[in-house]
Tab-separated table of C-alpha atoms in Angstrom:
chain	number	residue	atom	x	y	z
A	1	MET	CA	32.510	115.507	146.327
A	2	LYS	CA	30.289	116.971	143.662
A	3	GLN	CA	27.061	118.560	144.811
A	4	ILE	CA	24.240	116.480	143.265
A	5	VAL	CA	20.844	118.026	142.954
A	6	MET	CA	18.012	115.898	141.840
A	7	ALA	CA	14.972	116.580	139.547
A	8	GLU	CA	11.901	116.530	141.480
A	9	ARG	CA	10.432	114.439	139.045
A	10	ALA	CA	12.645	111.588	137.249
A	11	GLY	CA	12.352	107.936	136.070
A	12	PHE	CA	9.531	105.479	135.937
A	13	CYS	CA	6.113	107.412	134.944
A	14	PHE	CA	2.702	105.478	135.850
A	15	GLY	CA	2.353	103.886	132.689
A	16	VAL	CA	5.839	102.359	132.241
A	17	LYS	CA	5.952	100.829	135.827
A	18	ARG	CA	2.609	99.522	135.291
A	19	ALA	CA	3.588	97.433	132.319
A	20	VAL	CA	7.307	96.605	133.720
A	21	ASP	CA	5.347	95.537	136.848
A	22	ALA	CA	3.021	93.243	134.707
A	23	ILE	CA	6.217	91.735	132.631
A	24	LEU	CA	7.496	90.766	136.245
A	25	GLU	CA	4.626	89.135	137.635
A	26	ALA	CA	4.158	87.102	134.021
A	27	LEU	CA	7.685	85.934	134.427
A	28	THR	CA	7.616	85.029	138.143
A	29	GLY	CA	3.967	83.702	138.070
A	30	ASN	CA	3.921	81.330	135.143
A	31	PRO	CA	7.995	80.196	134.591
A	32	GLU	CA	6.541	77.192	132.475
A	33	ARG	CA	4.605	79.449	129.702
A	34	GLU	CA	6.794	81.822	127.576
A	35	VAL	CA	6.316	85.667	127.938
A	36	TRP	CA	6.719	87.741	124.717
A	37	THR	CA	6.413	91.462	123.508
A	38	ILE	CA	6.133	92.967	120.111
A	39	GLY	CA	9.115	95.237	120.275
A	40	MET	CA	11.085	96.490	123.042
A	41	PRO	CA	8.644	96.913	126.374
A	42	ILE	CA	10.105	100.075	127.123
A	43	HIS	CA	12.719	102.276	125.593
A	44	ASN	CA	15.434	101.723	128.010
A	45	PRO	CA	18.064	98.898	127.021
A	46	GLN	CA	19.128	98.428	130.254
A	47	GLU	CA	16.153	97.665	131.968
A	48	VAL	CA	15.048	95.245	128.932
A	49	ALA	CA	18.664	93.857	128.914
A	50	ARG	CA	17.628	93.009	132.785
A	51	LEU	CA	14.001	91.463	131.700
A	52	LYS	CA	15.534	89.223	128.750
A	53	ASN	CA	17.850	87.917	131.342
A	54	MET	CA	14.777	87.198	133.378
A	55	GLY	CA	13.298	85.160	130.289
A	56	LEU	CA	11.416	88.115	128.447
A	57	ARG	CA	11.451	87.281	124.563
A	58	VAL	CA	10.907	90.273	122.341
A	59	ALA	CA	9.614	89.854	118.809
A	60	GLU	CA	9.878	92.527	116.221
A	61	GLU	CA	6.626	91.093	114.214
A	62	VAL	CA	3.809	89.114	115.288
A	63	SER	CA	4.921	86.500	113.083
A	64	GLU	CA	7.823	85.491	115.628
A	65	VAL	CA	5.165	84.976	118.312
A	66	PRO	CA	4.733	80.919	118.499
A	67	PRO	CA	1.238	80.164	119.381
A	68	GLY	CA	-0.113	79.622	123.199
A	69	VAL	CA	2.401	81.895	124.742
A	70	LYS	CA	1.830	85.249	126.850
A	71	VAL	CA	1.862	88.478	124.940
A	72	LEU	CA	2.176	91.648	126.965
A	73	ILE	CA	1.065	94.922	125.071
A	74	ARG	CA	3.619	97.383	125.860
A	75	ALA	CA	2.603	100.923	127.383
A	76	HIS	CA	3.067	102.584	123.769
A	77	GLY	CA	-0.193	100.353	122.776
A	78	GLU	CA	-0.442	98.430	119.366
A	79	SER	CA	-2.687	98.942	116.535
A	80	ARG	CA	-6.433	96.851	115.915
A	81	ALA	CA	-4.626	95.165	113.443
A	82	VAL	CA	-1.879	93.702	115.571
A	83	LEU	CA	-4.330	92.748	118.399
A	84	ARG	CA	-6.204	91.001	115.830
A	85	GLU	CA	-3.110	89.156	114.604
A	86	LEU	CA	-2.652	88.067	117.880
A	87	ARG	CA	-5.937	86.887	118.817
A	88	GLU	CA	-6.055	84.760	115.658
A	89	LYS	CA	-2.388	83.141	117.295
A	90	ASN	CA	-4.768	81.822	120.279
A	91	VAL	CA	-2.210	83.970	122.530
A	92	CYS	CA	-2.860	85.092	126.049
A	93	VAL	CA	-3.017	88.683	125.668
A	94	ILE	CA	-1.979	91.274	128.742
A	95	ASP	CA	-2.717	94.789	127.579
A	96	THR	CA	-0.538	97.098	129.536
A	97	THR	CA	-1.283	100.069	127.224
A	98	CYS	CA	-0.678	103.522	129.058
A	99	PRO	CA	-4.172	104.824	130.033
A	100	PHE	CA	-3.186	108.144	128.573
A	101	VAL	CA	-2.045	106.423	125.313
A	102	ARG	CA	-5.529	104.405	125.469
A	103	ARG	CA	-7.519	108.034	125.390
A	104	ALA	CA	-5.628	108.835	122.166
A	105	GLN	CA	-6.279	106.106	120.318
A	106	ASP	CA	-10.097	106.170	121.582
A	107	LEU	CA	-10.056	109.793	120.612
A	108	ALA	CA	-8.835	109.307	117.171
A	109	ASN	CA	-11.085	106.305	116.715
A	110	SER	CA	-14.175	108.277	117.754
A	111	LEU	CA	-13.372	111.827	115.887
A	112	SER	CA	-12.543	109.702	112.883
A	113	ASP	CA	-16.094	107.996	112.912
A	114	GLU	CA	-17.336	111.347	113.459
A	115	GLY	CA	-15.759	112.648	110.190
A	116	TYR	CA	-12.927	114.543	111.328
A	117	HIS	CA	-9.732	114.333	109.230
A	118	ILE	CA	-6.877	113.538	112.103
A	119	VAL	CA	-3.641	114.983	112.358
A	120	LEU	CA	-1.630	113.676	114.910
A	121	LEU	CA	1.257	115.633	116.459
A	122	GLY	CA	4.630	113.249	116.922
A	123	ASP	CA	6.927	110.741	115.339
A	124	ARG	CA	5.396	109.041	112.662
A	125	ASN	CA	8.018	106.220	113.247
A	126	HIS	CA	7.177	106.009	116.980
A	127	PRO	CA	5.593	102.934	118.406
A	128	GLU	CA	2.931	104.947	120.252
A	129	ILE	CA	1.747	107.239	117.355
A	130	ARG	CA	1.828	103.722	115.005
A	131	SER	CA	-0.695	102.229	117.314
A	132	ILE	CA	-3.166	105.446	117.430
A	133	MET	CA	-2.838	105.430	113.661
A	134	GLY	CA	-4.417	102.097	113.701
A	135	TYR	CA	-7.453	103.512	115.530
A	136	VAL	CA	-8.195	105.902	112.334
A	137	ASP	CA	-10.455	104.847	109.610
A	138	GLY	CA	-10.590	108.407	107.799
A	139	GLY	CA	-7.993	110.718	106.528
A	140	LEU	CA	-4.702	111.054	108.551
A	141	ASP	CA	-1.614	113.136	108.543
A	142	VAL	CA	1.141	113.052	110.618
A	143	VAL	CA	3.295	116.209	111.351
A	144	VAL	CA	6.486	116.524	113.453
A	145	ASP	CA	6.547	120.165	113.978
A	146	GLU	CA	5.027	123.680	112.999
A	147	ALA	CA	7.182	123.592	109.641
A	148	GLU	CA	5.326	120.224	108.476
A	149	ALA	CA	1.961	121.624	109.772
A	150	MET	CA	2.127	124.548	107.098
A	151	LEU	CA	2.395	122.499	104.725
A	152	LEU	CA	-1.024	120.536	105.301
A	153	PRO	CA	-3.670	121.415	102.943
A	154	LYS	CA	-7.100	123.790	104.160
A	155	ARG	CA	-9.874	121.152	105.289
A	156	GLY	CA	-13.725	121.189	106.509
A	157	ARG	CA	-13.204	119.468	109.715
A	158	VAL	CA	-9.881	118.896	111.788
A	159	ALA	CA	-9.070	116.909	114.689
A	160	LEU	CA	-5.349	117.466	116.394
A	161	ILE	CA	-4.362	114.603	118.750
A	162	SER	CA	-0.904	114.813	120.302
A	163	GLN	CA	1.569	111.861	120.986
A	164	THR	CA	1.459	112.020	124.735
A	165	THR	CA	5.365	112.814	125.141
A	166	GLN	CA	5.064	116.353	123.432
A	167	GLN	CA	5.525	119.404	124.739
A	168	GLU	CA	2.439	121.988	124.991
A	169	GLU	CA	4.066	124.848	123.463
A	170	ARG	CA	4.568	122.666	120.351
A	171	LEU	CA	0.957	121.531	120.410
A	172	ALA	CA	-0.528	125.039	121.077
A	173	ALA	CA	1.943	126.348	118.220
A	174	VAL	CA	0.659	123.646	115.967
A	175	ALA	CA	-2.870	124.373	116.641
A	176	ALA	CA	-2.345	128.060	115.932
A	177	ILE	CA	-1.234	127.077	112.317
A	178	LEU	CA	-4.056	124.293	111.786
A	179	VAL	CA	-7.054	127.033	112.757
A	180	ARG	CA	-6.025	128.909	110.010
A	181	ARG	CA	-6.311	125.846	107.578
A	182	ALA	CA	-9.890	124.465	109.022
A	183	GLY	CA	-13.447	125.350	109.027
A	184	GLU	CA	-13.823	123.328	112.355
A	185	LEU	CA	-10.797	122.633	114.668
A	186	ARG	CA	-10.898	120.250	117.525
A	187	VAL	CA	-7.682	120.304	119.826
A	188	CYS	CA	-7.013	117.247	122.053
A	189	ASN	CA	-4.304	117.764	124.680
A	190	THR	CA	-3.540	114.169	125.050
A	191	ILE	CA	-0.198	114.865	126.631
A	192	CYS	CA	0.255	113.062	129.917
A	193	ARG	CA	0.451	114.659	133.270
A	194	ALA	CA	3.709	112.386	134.264
A	195	THR	CA	5.078	114.057	130.733
A	196	MET	CA	4.828	117.574	131.684
A	197	GLU	CA	5.907	117.091	135.397
A	198	ARG	CA	9.571	115.829	134.439
A	199	GLN	CA	9.800	118.930	131.802
A	200	ASP	CA	8.835	121.263	134.631
A	201	ALA	CA	11.405	119.241	137.115
A	202	VAL	CA	14.326	120.168	134.117
A	203	ARG	CA	13.060	123.801	133.871
A	204	ALA	CA	13.579	124.132	137.649
A	205	LEU	CA	16.973	123.467	137.531
A	206	VAL	CA	17.819	126.318	135.716
A	207	GLY	CA	20.240	128.762	137.717
A	208	ARG	CA	20.601	125.845	140.383
A	209	VAL	CA	23.091	123.523	138.559
A	210	ASP	CA	26.180	123.928	136.545
A	211	GLY	CA	25.128	121.598	134.088
A	212	VAL	CA	22.488	118.357	133.682
A	213	VAL	CA	23.300	114.487	133.548
A	214	LEU	CA	20.181	113.170	131.434
A	215	ILE	CA	19.766	109.526	131.900
A	216	GLY	CA	17.817	107.579	129.372
A	217	GLY	CA	17.583	105.525	126.245
A	218	ARG	CA	18.468	107.133	122.997
A	219	GLU	CA	15.339	105.800	121.329
A	220	SER	CA	13.083	107.344	124.289
A	221	ALA	CA	11.261	110.147	122.909
A	222	ASN	CA	10.370	111.721	126.166
A	223	THR	CA	14.079	112.107	127.195
A	224	GLY	CA	14.848	113.727	123.836
A	225	LYS	CA	12.056	116.087	124.784
A	226	LEU	CA	13.830	116.902	128.238
A	227	ARG	CA	17.104	117.124	126.421
A	228	ASN	CA	15.482	119.982	123.824
A	229	ILE	CA	14.390	121.829	127.347
A	230	ALA	CA	17.260	121.735	129.193
A	231	GLU	CA	19.431	123.188	126.115
A	232	MET	CA	16.883	125.855	125.014
A	233	SER	CA	17.021	126.825	128.952
A	234	GLY	CA	20.815	127.368	128.398
A	235	LEU	CA	21.666	124.119	130.692
A	236	ASP	CA	24.648	121.969	129.268
A	237	VAL	CA	23.455	118.597	129.144
A	238	LEU	CA	25.289	115.188	128.872
A	239	TRP	CA	22.814	112.474	127.831
A	240	ILE	CA	23.941	108.799	128.969
A	241	GLU	CA	22.270	105.354	129.064
A	242	SER	CA	24.651	103.758	131.337
A	243	THR	CA	27.683	104.713	134.036
A	244	GLU	CA	30.036	103.894	130.883
A	245	GLU	CA	28.991	106.732	129.224
A	246	LEU	CA	30.040	109.639	132.292
A	247	ASP	CA	32.787	111.466	130.760
A	248	ARG	CA	34.930	112.825	133.310
A	249	GLY	CA	36.051	115.531	131.200
A	250	TRP	CA	32.391	117.056	131.133
A	251	PHE	CA	32.399	117.263	134.917
A	252	GLU	CA	35.792	119.246	135.367
A	253	GLY	CA	34.789	122.867	137.110
A	254	ARG	CA	31.205	121.661	137.706
A	255	GLU	CA	30.354	121.686	141.502
A	256	ARG	CA	26.391	121.260	141.544
A	257	ILE	CA	25.455	118.430	139.055
A	258	GLY	CA	21.478	118.096	138.084
A	259	ILE	CA	20.307	114.795	137.344
A	260	ALA	CA	16.892	114.313	135.379
A	261	ALA	CA	15.696	111.376	133.606
A	262	GLY	CA	13.068	110.024	131.285
A	263	ALA	CA	9.845	108.246	131.947
A	264	SER	CA	11.224	104.989	131.188
A	265	THR	CA	14.590	105.147	132.908
A	266	PRO	CA	14.356	102.571	135.815
A	267	GLU	CA	15.035	103.777	139.684
A	268	TRP	CA	18.114	101.375	139.883
A	269	LEU	CA	19.971	103.037	137.073
A	270	ILE	CA	19.717	106.402	138.228
A	271	THR	CA	20.791	105.402	141.399
A	272	GLU	CA	23.910	103.542	140.039
A	273	ILE	CA	24.778	106.553	138.126
A	274	SER	CA	24.139	108.967	140.851
A	275	ASN	CA	26.283	107.085	142.896
A	276	LYS	CA	29.032	107.077	140.756
A	277	ILE	CA	29.336	110.725	140.324
A	278	ALA	CA	29.148	111.209	143.541
A	279	ARG	CA	32.112	109.350	143.984
A	280	MET	CA	34.018	111.224	140.917
């Protein structure tokens, strides 16, 4: 039997658990009323499939949502424009935006109103970044890393706001670049504590295991960051979404297996995969 070492922090963070609990409550509490989300409620296809089997409907655009239904705003949040469209449809909106994302939205809104040019650090195609962009009324740039920050022009007043799943090291590196490109720079550390705890838990596996099985959706930004941290620390990583992706060849010669999981990975999936590894 393989020896399994679990990362100290793994699986659902507070914001994701809060959103999933709200979906489950809506599905079980009002079976006669349809429950919708705009986009995948969390970046884990197995959990989304489970919720869909219970009756959740997932729309890609607001136009697909019929009037009179329940619509849950996912943890990633939505822009003000999307919220306005939903109100015009006369739907029942249940807002489960993560408090850390809400803080980033509020900062983007208030600093933009104060005249700062907003720089967002993150994936410009990620729903969280798109939701924060929807709270900026003035100048705005999105950068994914230091290289893109180097290309920004010099400006008077700049505010740097981070996607909640970024690494603090990258935020600090981008801030160091922008401080030379701004007359005044405000840096807002909006990285959530749960993200940092999971990143630290992966670092703590270094020297203790022969490799790490990382469980999480391919579209999960925070899981991707965990993979980067593990590989930069010298750990071999097997990133999987389900038990079907377990590669027996990867386990050969490895006796101590670390298991880590992104903040959108449900506990039942972590247990299922851990049990299968233990039987290998």
